[in-house]
Coordinates of C-alpha atoms and ligand atoms in Angstrom, one line a residue:
Chain A
M24 CA 14.0 38.6 -11.8
K25 CA 16.0 40.8 -13.7
P26 CA 17.1 39.6 -17.4
F27 CA 21.1 38.4 -16.9
G28 CA 23.6 37.3 -18.9
Y29 CA 25.4 33.6 -18.8
V30 CA 29.0 32.6 -19.5
R31 CA 29.4 28.6 -18.9
A32 CA 33.1 28.0 -18.2
G33 CA 35.3 25.2 -19.5
S34 CA 38.0 25.5 -17.0
V35 CA 38.7 26.9 -13.3
E36 CA 40.7 29.6 -15.0
E37 CA 38.1 30.6 -17.2
A38 CA 35.6 30.9 -15.0
A39 CA 37.7 32.9 -12.7
D40 CA 38.4 35.3 -16.0
A41 CA 34.6 35.3 -16.8
Y42 CA 33.5 36.7 -13.1
A43 CA 36.4 39.0 -13.4
S44 CA 35.3 40.7 -16.4
H45 CA 31.8 40.7 -16.0
P46 CA 30.8 43.1 -13.1
G47 CA 27.9 41.4 -11.2
A48 CA 28.7 37.9 -11.4
R49 CA 27.7 35.4 -9.8
Y50 CA 29.0 31.4 -10.3
L51 CA 26.5 28.9 -10.6
G52 CA 26.7 25.5 -8.9
G53 CA 23.4 23.5 -9.1
G54 CA 21.5 26.6 -8.6
T55 CA 19.3 25.1 -5.9
N56 CA 20.1 28.2 -3.5
L57 CA 21.1 30.9 -5.9
V58 CA 18.2 30.4 -8.2
D59 CA 15.7 30.1 -5.4
L60 CA 17.1 33.7 -4.2
M61 CA 16.8 35.2 -7.7
K62 CA 13.1 34.6 -7.8
L63 CA 12.8 36.1 -4.3
G64 CA 14.8 39.2 -5.5
V65 CA 17.6 39.0 -3.1
E66 CA 20.4 37.9 -5.7
Q67 CA 20.2 39.7 -8.6
P68 CA 23.4 38.8 -11.0
A69 CA 24.1 40.5 -13.8
T70 CA 25.4 37.4 -15.2
L71 CA 25.7 33.6 -14.2
V72 CA 29.0 32.2 -14.5
D73 CA 28.2 28.4 -14.7
V74 CA 30.6 26.1 -13.1
S75 CA 28.6 23.3 -12.5
R76 CA 30.0 21.7 -15.6
L77 CA 33.8 22.5 -14.9
P78 CA 36.0 18.9 -14.7
L79 CA 36.1 19.1 -10.9
D80 CA 33.5 16.2 -10.6
S81 CA 35.1 13.4 -8.9
V82 CA 36.3 11.6 -5.5
E83 CA 40.2 11.1 -5.5
E84 CA 42.5 9.2 -3.0
L85 CA 45.5 11.1 -2.6
P86 CA 48.8 9.6 -1.8
A87 CA 48.7 10.1 1.8
G88 CA 45.3 8.7 2.5
A89 CA 43.7 11.7 2.3
L90 CA 40.3 12.2 -0.2
R91 CA 40.0 15.5 -2.4
I92 CA 36.7 15.9 -3.7
G93 CA 35.8 18.0 -6.2
A94 CA 33.4 21.5 -5.8
T95 CA 30.9 20.1 -8.4
V96 CA 30.7 16.5 -7.3
R97 CA 27.0 16.5 -6.4
N98 CA 25.2 15.8 -2.9
S99 CA 24.1 12.5 -3.8
D100 CA 27.2 11.2 -5.6
L101 CA 29.2 12.1 -2.6
A102 CA 26.9 10.3 0.4
A103 CA 27.1 7.5 -2.2
H104 CA 30.2 7.3 -2.5
P105 CA 32.3 3.7 -1.2
L106 CA 35.3 5.8 0.3
V107 CA 33.3 8.2 1.8
R108 CA 30.3 5.8 3.3
D109 CA 33.5 3.6 4.5
R110 CA 36.2 6.3 5.8
Y111 CA 34.0 9.0 6.7
P112 CA 30.3 8.2 7.6
V113 CA 29.6 11.0 9.6
L114 CA 30.4 13.0 5.8
S115 CA 27.8 10.7 4.1
Q116 CA 25.0 10.7 6.8
A117 CA 25.2 14.4 7.5
L118 CA 24.8 14.8 3.4
L119 CA 21.8 12.2 3.5
A120 CA 20.0 14.2 6.5
G121 CA 19.9 17.3 4.3
A122 CA 17.4 18.3 1.6
S123 CA 15.7 15.7 -0.7
G124 CA 16.7 13.2 -3.1
Q125 CA 15.9 15.3 -6.1
L126 CA 17.6 18.3 -4.9
R127 CA 20.7 16.6 -3.6
N128 CA 21.0 15.2 -7.5
I129 CA 21.6 18.8 -8.4
A130 CA 23.2 20.1 -5.2
T131 CA 27.1 20.4 -5.1
T132 CA 30.2 20.4 -2.8
G133 CA 30.9 24.0 -3.6
G134 CA 27.2 25.3 -3.3
N135 CA 26.3 23.5 -0.5
L136 CA 29.3 25.2 1.1
L137 CA 27.9 28.6 0.1
Q138 CA 24.5 28.3 0.4
R139 CA 23.1 31.1 2.6
T140 CA 20.9 31.2 5.7
R141 CA 17.2 30.4 5.5
C142 CA 16.4 33.2 7.9
P143 CA 12.8 34.4 6.7
Y144 CA 13.8 37.8 6.9
F145 CA 17.1 37.7 4.7
Q146 CA 14.6 35.8 2.1
D147 CA 12.2 38.8 2.2
T148 CA 13.2 41.8 0.1
S149 CA 10.6 43.7 2.1
K150 CA 12.2 43.2 5.5
P151 CA 15.3 45.0 7.3
C152 CA 17.8 42.8 7.3
N153 CA 21.9 43.6 7.8
K154 CA 23.2 40.5 6.0
R155 CA 21.1 41.2 2.6
E156 CA 21.4 45.4 3.1
P157 CA 23.9 46.3 5.5
G158 CA 22.5 48.7 8.2
S159 CA 18.8 48.5 7.4
G160 CA 18.6 46.6 10.6
C161 CA 17.9 42.9 12.1
G162 CA 14.3 42.0 11.7
A163 CA 14.7 38.7 13.3
R164 CA 16.6 39.5 16.7
D165 CA 12.9 41.3 17.8
G166 CA 10.7 39.0 15.4
V167 CA 10.5 35.5 15.0
H168 CA 13.9 34.0 15.7
R169 CA 13.0 30.2 16.9
D170 CA 15.5 28.6 14.3
H171 CA 18.3 31.5 15.3
A172 CA 21.4 31.5 16.9
V173 CA 22.4 30.7 20.4
L174 CA 25.8 30.7 20.1
G175 CA 28.6 33.4 18.5
H176 CA 25.6 36.1 17.1
S177 CA 26.0 39.6 16.9
P178 CA 23.9 42.4 18.0
H179 CA 23.8 42.7 13.8
C180 CA 23.0 39.4 13.2
I181 CA 21.7 36.2 14.7
A182 CA 21.7 34.0 11.7
T183 CA 22.8 30.2 11.4
H184 CA 24.5 28.3 8.6
P185 CA 21.7 25.8 7.1
S186 CA 24.3 23.2 5.8
D187 CA 24.6 19.9 7.5
M188 CA 27.6 18.9 5.0
A189 CA 29.6 21.7 6.1
V190 CA 29.2 20.6 10.1
A191 CA 30.7 16.8 9.3
L192 CA 33.0 18.6 7.1
A193 CA 34.3 21.0 10.2
A194 CA 34.5 18.0 12.7
L195 CA 36.6 16.1 10.1
D196 CA 38.9 18.8 9.8
A197 CA 38.5 19.3 5.8
Q198 CA 40.1 21.9 4.2
V199 CA 38.4 23.9 1.4
E200 CA 40.8 24.6 -1.7
L201 CA 40.1 28.1 -3.5
Y202 CA 41.3 29.2 -6.7
G203 CA 41.3 33.1 -7.0
A204 CA 43.3 35.9 -8.7
D205 CA 46.1 35.4 -6.2
G206 CA 46.0 31.9 -6.8
E207 CA 45.1 29.3 -5.4
R208 CA 45.0 28.6 -1.1
S209 CA 43.0 26.2 1.2
V210 CA 41.4 27.4 4.4
P211 CA 40.2 25.0 7.1
A212 CA 36.6 24.3 6.8
A213 CA 36.0 24.9 10.2
E214 CA 36.9 28.6 9.9
F215 CA 35.4 28.9 6.3
H216 CA 32.0 30.3 7.7
R217 CA 32.4 33.4 10.0
L218 CA 31.0 34.7 12.8
P219 CA 28.5 37.3 11.7
G220 CA 30.5 40.3 14.2
D221 CA 29.7 43.9 12.7
H222 CA 29.8 42.3 9.0
P223 CA 27.0 40.3 8.5
E224 CA 26.8 40.5 4.9
C225 CA 30.3 38.4 4.6
D226 CA 29.1 34.6 5.5
T227 CA 32.6 32.9 4.6
E228 CA 36.2 33.7 4.3
I229 CA 36.6 33.5 0.6
R230 CA 37.5 36.5 -1.4
P231 CA 35.3 38.3 -4.1
G232 CA 35.9 35.8 -7.1
E233 CA 37.5 33.2 -5.8
I234 CA 36.1 29.4 -6.7
I235 CA 35.5 26.5 -4.4
T236 CA 37.6 24.3 -6.4
G237 CA 37.5 21.1 -4.1
V238 CA 37.3 20.2 -0.1
V239 CA 40.3 17.7 1.3
L240 CA 39.3 15.1 4.0
P241 CA 42.4 14.4 5.8
A242 CA 43.8 10.8 6.4
T243 CA 43.9 11.7 9.9
A244 CA 40.0 11.1 10.3
A245 CA 39.7 8.2 7.9
G246 CA 38.2 5.3 9.0
L247 CA 37.6 6.7 12.6
P248 CA 34.3 6.0 14.1
S249 CA 31.8 9.3 13.7
R250 CA 28.7 9.8 13.2
Y251 CA 25.8 12.7 12.4
R252 CA 22.7 13.5 14.2
K253 CA 19.8 16.1 13.4
A254 CA 16.7 17.5 14.8
R255 CA 14.2 18.9 13.0
D256 CA 10.3 19.5 12.7
R257 CA 9.7 16.8 10.7
A258 CA 11.4 13.4 9.8
S259 CA 12.7 14.6 6.7
Y260 CA 13.2 17.2 4.4
A261 CA 13.9 20.0 6.5
F262 CA 16.9 22.3 8.0
A263 CA 17.9 21.4 11.1
L264 CA 16.8 23.1 14.6
A265 CA 19.9 21.2 15.9
S266 CA 22.5 18.9 14.7
V267 CA 26.3 17.5 15.9
A268 CA 28.6 15.7 14.0
A269 CA 31.4 13.6 16.0
V270 CA 34.7 12.1 15.3
L271 CA 36.1 9.7 18.4
R272 CA 38.8 7.7 18.9
V273 CA 39.6 5.7 22.2
D274 CA 42.4 4.0 22.6
D275 CA 43.7 2.2 26.2
G276 CA 41.0 3.9 27.7
V277 CA 41.3 7.3 27.1
V278 CA 40.3 9.5 24.1
Q279 CA 43.1 10.0 21.5
H280 CA 41.4 12.2 19.1
V281 CA 38.2 14.1 19.0
G282 CA 36.5 16.5 16.5
V283 CA 32.8 17.8 17.6
A284 CA 30.8 20.3 15.5
F285 CA 27.4 21.7 15.9
G286 CA 24.9 22.7 13.6
A287 CA 21.8 25.1 13.6
L288 CA 23.7 26.7 16.6
A289 CA 25.4 29.5 15.0
H290 CA 26.4 31.6 11.9
R291 CA 28.7 29.0 11.3
P292 CA 29.4 25.2 11.9
W293 CA 30.4 25.3 15.7
R294 CA 33.5 23.5 16.4
A295 CA 33.3 22.3 20.0
R296 CA 36.7 23.0 21.2
R297 CA 36.4 23.6 24.8
A298 CA 34.6 20.6 24.8
E299 CA 37.5 18.6 22.7
E300 CA 39.6 20.0 25.0
A301 CA 38.3 18.7 28.0
L302 CA 37.8 15.4 26.4
L303 CA 41.4 14.9 24.7
G304 CA 43.2 12.5 27.4
A305 CA 40.3 11.8 29.3
A306 CA 38.6 8.2 29.7
P307 CA 35.2 8.2 27.6
T308 CA 32.9 7.9 30.2
A309 CA 29.1 9.6 30.4
A310 CA 30.2 12.1 33.2
A311 CA 33.1 13.1 31.2
F312 CA 30.9 13.8 28.1
E313 CA 28.7 15.7 30.4
R314 CA 31.2 18.0 31.6
A315 CA 32.6 18.7 28.1
V316 CA 29.3 19.2 26.6
D317 CA 27.8 21.4 29.4
L318 CA 31.7 23.5 29.1
E319 CA 31.2 24.1 25.7
L320 CA 27.0 25.1 25.5
A321 CA 27.9 27.5 28.6
A322 CA 29.1 29.8 25.9
A323 CA 25.5 29.6 25.1
Q324 CA 23.6 33.1 24.6
P325 CA 19.9 31.9 23.6
L326 CA 17.3 34.7 22.8
S327 CA 13.3 34.8 24.1
D328 CA 12.3 32.1 21.8
N329 CA 15.3 29.5 21.1
A330 CA 16.3 28.3 24.4
Y331 CA 15.3 25.1 24.0
K332 CA 18.2 24.6 21.5
V333 CA 20.6 24.4 24.2
G334 CA 19.6 21.5 25.9
L335 CA 18.4 20.4 22.3
A336 CA 22.1 19.9 21.4
R337 CA 23.1 19.0 24.4
D338 CA 20.9 15.5 24.2
L339 CA 21.9 15.4 20.6
A340 CA 26.0 15.5 21.3
L341 CA 25.8 13.5 24.3
D342 CA 24.0 10.6 22.4
V343 CA 26.3 10.7 19.3
L344 CA 29.2 10.8 21.7
T345 CA 28.2 7.7 23.7
R346 CA 27.2 5.8 20.8
L347 CA 31.0 6.3 19.3
A348 CA 32.4 5.5 22.6
P349 CA 33.9 1.7 22.9
P350 CA 30.9 0.0 24.6
T351 CA 33.1 -1.3 27.6
T352 CA 34.2 2.4 28.5
S353 CA 30.7 4.4 27.8
T354 CA 29.6 3.3 31.2
Chain B
M30 CA 6.7 19.9 -32.8
E31 CA 10.2 19.1 -33.7
T32 CA 11.7 22.6 -33.3
D33 CA 10.2 25.0 -31.5
T34 CA 10.4 28.8 -31.1
A35 CA 8.3 32.1 -30.9
H36 CA 7.0 32.3 -27.5
P37 CA 7.0 34.5 -24.4
T38 CA 10.2 32.8 -22.8
T39 CA 11.8 32.9 -26.1
G40 CA 13.5 35.5 -28.5
P41 CA 16.6 35.8 -30.4
P42 CA 20.2 34.8 -29.2
D43 CA 21.4 37.9 -27.2
H44 CA 22.8 38.8 -24.0
H45 CA 19.7 37.6 -22.1
H46 CA 19.0 34.5 -24.6
S47 CA 20.9 31.6 -25.9
E48 CA 20.1 28.9 -28.3
I49 CA 20.1 25.3 -26.7
T50 CA 19.4 21.9 -27.5
L51 CA 17.2 19.5 -25.0
R52 CA 16.0 15.8 -26.0
V53 CA 12.9 15.8 -24.1
N54 CA 10.9 12.4 -24.3
G55 CA 13.3 11.0 -26.7
K56 CA 12.6 14.1 -29.3
P57 CA 15.4 16.8 -30.1
H58 CA 13.9 20.6 -29.5
T59 CA 16.3 23.5 -30.4
L60 CA 14.9 26.1 -28.5
T61 CA 16.1 30.1 -27.8
V62 CA 15.6 30.6 -23.9
D63 CA 15.7 33.8 -21.9
H64 CA 18.4 32.8 -19.5
R65 CA 15.8 33.4 -16.6
S66 CA 13.7 30.1 -17.6
V67 CA 14.0 27.2 -15.7
L68 CA 13.5 24.2 -17.2
L69 CA 10.0 24.0 -15.8
D70 CA 8.9 26.9 -17.3
V71 CA 10.4 25.5 -20.8
L72 CA 8.5 22.1 -20.7
R73 CA 5.3 23.6 -19.3
E74 CA 5.4 27.1 -21.8
D75 CA 7.2 26.1 -24.6
L76 CA 6.7 22.2 -25.1
D77 CA 3.2 22.3 -23.9
L78 CA 4.4 19.5 -21.5
T79 CA 1.8 20.4 -18.4
G80 CA 2.8 17.1 -16.5
A81 CA 5.6 18.4 -14.3
K82 CA 3.4 21.1 -12.3
K83 CA 4.5 24.4 -10.5
G84 CA 3.6 23.9 -6.8
C85 CA 5.9 26.2 -5.0
D86 CA 8.4 27.2 -7.6
H87 CA 11.4 27.0 -4.9
G88 CA 12.5 23.5 -4.2
Q89 CA 10.1 23.1 -1.5
C90 CA 7.4 20.2 -2.9
G91 CA 8.6 18.5 -5.6
A92 CA 5.7 18.9 -7.8
C93 CA 7.9 19.7 -10.8
T94 CA 10.2 16.6 -10.7
V95 CA 11.5 15.2 -13.8
L96 CA 14.4 12.9 -14.7
V97 CA 17.5 15.2 -16.1
D98 CA 20.0 12.4 -17.8
G99 CA 18.0 9.7 -15.9
R100 CA 18.1 11.4 -12.7
R101 CA 15.4 13.2 -10.8
A102 CA 15.2 17.0 -10.1
N103 CA 13.4 19.8 -9.5
S104 CA 12.8 21.6 -12.3
C105 CA 11.6 24.5 -10.8
L106 CA 15.2 25.5 -10.0
L107 CA 16.9 24.4 -12.8
P108 CA 18.4 27.3 -15.4
A109 CA 17.3 25.8 -19.1
V110 CA 20.5 27.4 -20.2
A111 CA 22.5 25.1 -18.1
L112 CA 21.0 22.0 -19.6
D113 CA 21.9 22.7 -22.6
G114 CA 22.4 19.0 -24.2
G115 CA 20.9 17.7 -21.6
D116 CA 18.1 14.5 -22.2
I117 CA 14.7 15.3 -20.3
T118 CA 12.2 12.8 -19.3
T119 CA 8.8 13.7 -18.0
V120 CA 6.0 11.9 -16.7
E121 CA 4.6 12.2 -20.4
G122 CA 7.4 10.0 -21.7
L123 CA 7.2 7.4 -19.0
G124 CA 4.8 5.0 -21.4
G125 CA 5.2 3.3 -24.1
D126 CA 4.0 4.9 -27.3
G127 CA 0.1 5.9 -27.5
E128 CA -1.9 5.3 -24.0
E129 CA 0.2 2.4 -22.7
L130 CA 1.5 3.0 -19.1
H131 CA 4.5 3.0 -17.3
P132 CA 4.1 0.4 -14.6
L133 CA 4.3 2.6 -12.0
Q134 CA 1.1 4.7 -13.3
R135 CA -0.6 1.7 -13.3
A136 CA 0.2 0.7 -9.7
F137 CA -1.2 4.4 -9.1
L138 CA -4.2 3.9 -10.8
D139 CA -4.5 0.3 -8.7
R140 CA -3.7 1.7 -5.6
D141 CA -5.5 5.1 -5.9
A142 CA -2.6 6.5 -4.9
F143 CA -3.9 10.6 -5.7
Q144 CA -6.7 12.4 -5.0
C145 CA -6.2 15.9 -6.9
G146 CA -3.7 14.3 -8.6
Y147 CA -1.6 17.4 -8.5
C148 CA 1.4 16.3 -6.8
T149 CA 1.3 12.7 -9.2
P150 CA 3.5 13.3 -12.1
G151 CA 5.8 14.4 -9.6
Q152 CA 5.5 11.5 -7.5
I153 CA 5.8 9.0 -10.2
C154 CA 9.1 10.7 -11.7
S155 CA 10.6 11.0 -8.1
A156 CA 9.8 7.4 -7.3
I157 CA 11.3 6.0 -10.6
G158 CA 14.5 7.8 -9.4
A159 CA 14.5 6.8 -5.8
L160 CA 14.2 3.1 -7.6
A161 CA 17.2 3.6 -9.7
E162 CA 19.1 5.2 -7.3
A163 CA 18.3 2.4 -4.5
A164 CA 19.5 -0.3 -7.5
A165 CA 22.5 1.2 -7.7
G166 CA 23.3 1.1 -3.9
H167 CA 22.9 4.5 -2.8
P168 CA 21.6 4.7 0.7
S169 CA 19.2 7.0 2.6
H170 CA 19.0 8.8 6.1
V171 CA 17.4 5.8 7.1
T172 CA 19.6 3.1 5.6
D173 CA 22.0 1.0 8.4
P174 CA 25.2 3.1 8.0
G175 CA 26.9 -0.1 8.3
A176 CA 25.5 -1.4 5.6
P177 CA 28.1 -2.1 3.0
A178 CA 28.5 0.0 0.4
G179 CA 27.3 -1.7 -3.0
P180 CA 25.0 -3.7 -3.3
P181 CA 21.3 -2.3 -4.1
V182 CA 19.5 -0.9 -1.1
A183 CA 16.4 -3.0 -0.2
L184 CA 13.4 -0.8 -0.1
D185 CA 11.2 -1.4 2.7
R186 CA 8.5 1.3 3.8
A187 CA 10.6 3.3 5.8
E188 CA 13.0 3.3 2.7
I189 CA 10.3 4.6 0.6
R190 CA 9.2 7.0 2.8
E191 CA 12.2 8.6 3.2
R192 CA 13.4 8.6 -0.3
L193 CA 9.7 10.0 -1.7
S194 CA 10.5 12.9 1.4
G195 CA 10.9 15.3 -1.3
N196 CA 7.4 15.0 -2.4
L197 CA 4.4 16.9 -0.6
C198 CA 0.9 15.9 -1.2
R199 CA -1.5 17.9 0.3
C200 CA -4.2 15.5 0.0
G201 CA -2.5 13.2 2.2
A202 CA -2.4 10.2 0.0
Y203 CA 1.1 9.0 1.2
P204 CA -0.2 5.8 2.4
N205 CA -1.3 4.6 -0.8
I206 CA 1.6 6.2 -3.0
V207 CA 3.9 3.6 -0.8
E208 CA 2.0 0.9 -1.6
A209 CA 1.7 1.7 -5.4
V210 CA 5.6 1.8 -5.2
E211 CA 5.8 -1.2 -3.1
D212 CA 3.8 -3.1 -6.0
V213 CA 6.8 -2.0 -8.5
I214 CA 9.9 -3.2 -6.5
P215 CA 12.0 -5.7 -8.6
Ligands
FAD4 C1 13.6 22.9 -0.2 C2 15.0 23.0 0.4 C3 15.6 22.1 1.2 C4 17.2 22.0 1.6 N1 16.9 21.5 3.1 C5 18.5 21.3 3.3 C6 19.2 20.6 4.4 O1 18.4 20.0 5.5 N2 20.2 20.6 4.8 C7 21.2 21.1 4.2 O2 22.2 21.5 4.7 N3 20.7 22.2 3.2 C8 19.2 22.1 2.7 N4 19.2 22.5 1.3 C9 20.0 23.6 0.6 C10 21.0 22.4 -0.4 O3 21.8 21.8 0.6 C11 21.8 23.5 -1.1 O4 20.9 24.6 -1.7 C12 22.6 23.3 -2.3 O5 23.8 22.8 -1.3 C13 23.5 24.3 -2.6 O6 24.1 23.9 -3.7 P1 23.9 24.4 -5.3 O7 25.4 23.7 -5.7 O8 22.6 23.8 -5.9 O9 24.6 26.0 -5.0 P2 24.2 27.2 -6.1 O10 22.6 27.5 -5.8 O11 24.5 26.8 -7.2 O12 25.0 28.3 -5.2 C14 25.1 28.3 -3.8 C15 26.2 29.8 -3.9 O13 27.6 29.2 -4.0 C16 28.1 29.2 -5.0 N5 28.9 28.9 -6.2 C17 28.3 27.7 -6.1 N6 29.6 26.9 -6.7 C18 30.7 27.7 -6.7 C19 32.0 27.3 -6.7 N7 32.6 26.1 -7.0 N8 33.0 28.4 -6.4 C20 32.5 29.5 -5.7 N9 31.4 29.7 -5.7 C21 30.2 28.9 -5.5 C22 27.0 30.3 -5.7 O14 27.2 31.7 -6.5 C23 25.8 30.5 -4.9 O15 26.3 32.2 -3.9 C24 17.6 22.8 1.0 C25 17.1 23.5 -0.1 C26 15.6 23.4 -0.4 C27 15.6 24.1 -1.8
SF4_5 S1 19.3 37.5 11.7 FE1 20.8 38.0 10.2 S2 19.6 37.0 7.8 FE2 18.1 37.1 9.9 S3 17.3 39.4 9.7 FE3 18.9 39.4 11.5 S4 20.5 40.3 10.1 FE4 19.4 39.5 8.5
FES6 S1 7.6 23.1 -7.9 FE1 9.7 22.4 -8.1 S2 9.7 21.7 -5.7 FE2 7.9 22.9 -5.8
FES7 S1 -2.9 14.0 -4.6 FE1 -3.5 15.8 -4.4 S2 -1.4 17.1 -3.9 FE2 -1.6 14.5 -3.9

């Protein structure tokens, strides 16, 4: 690892200033992804600007019934928060399905959103990777890509985003709050991560030097039935092969609100807009769920070794939607 | 050993080194650390506390688990400089003075909950953290999502296995580890 400087920021403004005045700086959250990548030589910061102690470590109710999560709230505390468990169970479940107890104690909300792909070629500096080194090629496309994307990939990159939490945030219509040189702005969680296109080196819409200050969960999704389900190679402590987060409200026998997002299928949490459109206003029957999910997954373009993901994601989505629908109408 | 300096991972404070204070097993230590040093390195190399083990060095095995401000964490991924002022407990600090063992250490012996022992310090620190989390009402992946927030979570075997899934044991001592943890559930 190359030697580097260290600055502990006392405020968001101070952090942004420190980043701007130290070329090659990186923000340090819990460090569970950044330090890992530094050990691998993938990240070589000249300075770490520590944002983990910024006063952004609380979960607070906003006047209109929304919930703001500070960027430094640890994943374990967020998953255990009574308001999150009560109003946004899908978020608590997604967090608890990720990593391990000790990692969740360290990992922050901001860092979780910005964690990098687990593509093994990205993590190995001796291999070609357009994300790590634009123009060097994609090792995974003709290599080992069982874990890679089936939706929205490009000739340049077939990586997936590994976060479970981000999938729940996308389904919940959360907003990511940012602070940077141009002041504050917020981006819908479902659009925060990008598709790879011609620029796989850009994972998200964040601008250089911007800080994630928090995430806002909207009042519109509060208290609605919601659920997360994840398939992985072992029962615990493994990244998703496919996952689904869903929020569903049924009134008078028809779907009034629906948010569905898939994890581990694409370069970003895959918001299933087509499926949602098909379901809104429809009766929540098994046939309607199947039609909607199939409509969404018709866009899948699996590679030679990951076609299993399409069927797996379908089964997960149908299971979650069926469990969320009121028993009387779910047949 | 009150104040430790002078070691390969340390040097005078400069652009790449900082002075920090850590309380480790109740004792304060002021050290100048290379920013690259993670807590695990400082414990093992500078403080001669070799209980916490380096298994994978990437957060994937749990052998390095210690308690930071009372919470379990992978010491291999924590830059020491970021922990300035922190309170660390390692497996060496769990028992009382002298040879006295923590009840969970005793239970690991009674249940033969290890073979080579490499993962054991991490398993024990992790289990102590997990017991505190359950007592504080923290749910896990296998907790009924409908359970009310607040009260302590009762730990059955499925809960223990899930909560300790961040600690791998290559000797496969898992059944006895679960039994040892069950022995100390309040
Ligand atoms: C063995 C292992 C298993 C795992 N399994 C899972 C899993 O199953 N599911 C899952 O979802 N995750 C999993 N993870 C990943 C884990 O969730 C992430 O590493 C963690 O959430 C990152 O958070 P952090 O605070 O440690 O981020 P850091 O490592 O500190 O930072 C990550 C990135 O975010 C940037 N950053 C951090 N905070 C901010 C901020 N406030 N503003 C702007 N930039 C910021 C950093 O510069 C860096 O680029 C696993 C990790 C490991 C090591
Ligand atoms: S899939 Fe993306 S991250 Fe993986 S090797 Fe190809 S370009 Fe790199
Ligand atoms: S050495 Fe830290 S998790 Fe393996
Ligand atoms: S006892 Fe050998 S690794 Fe667990």
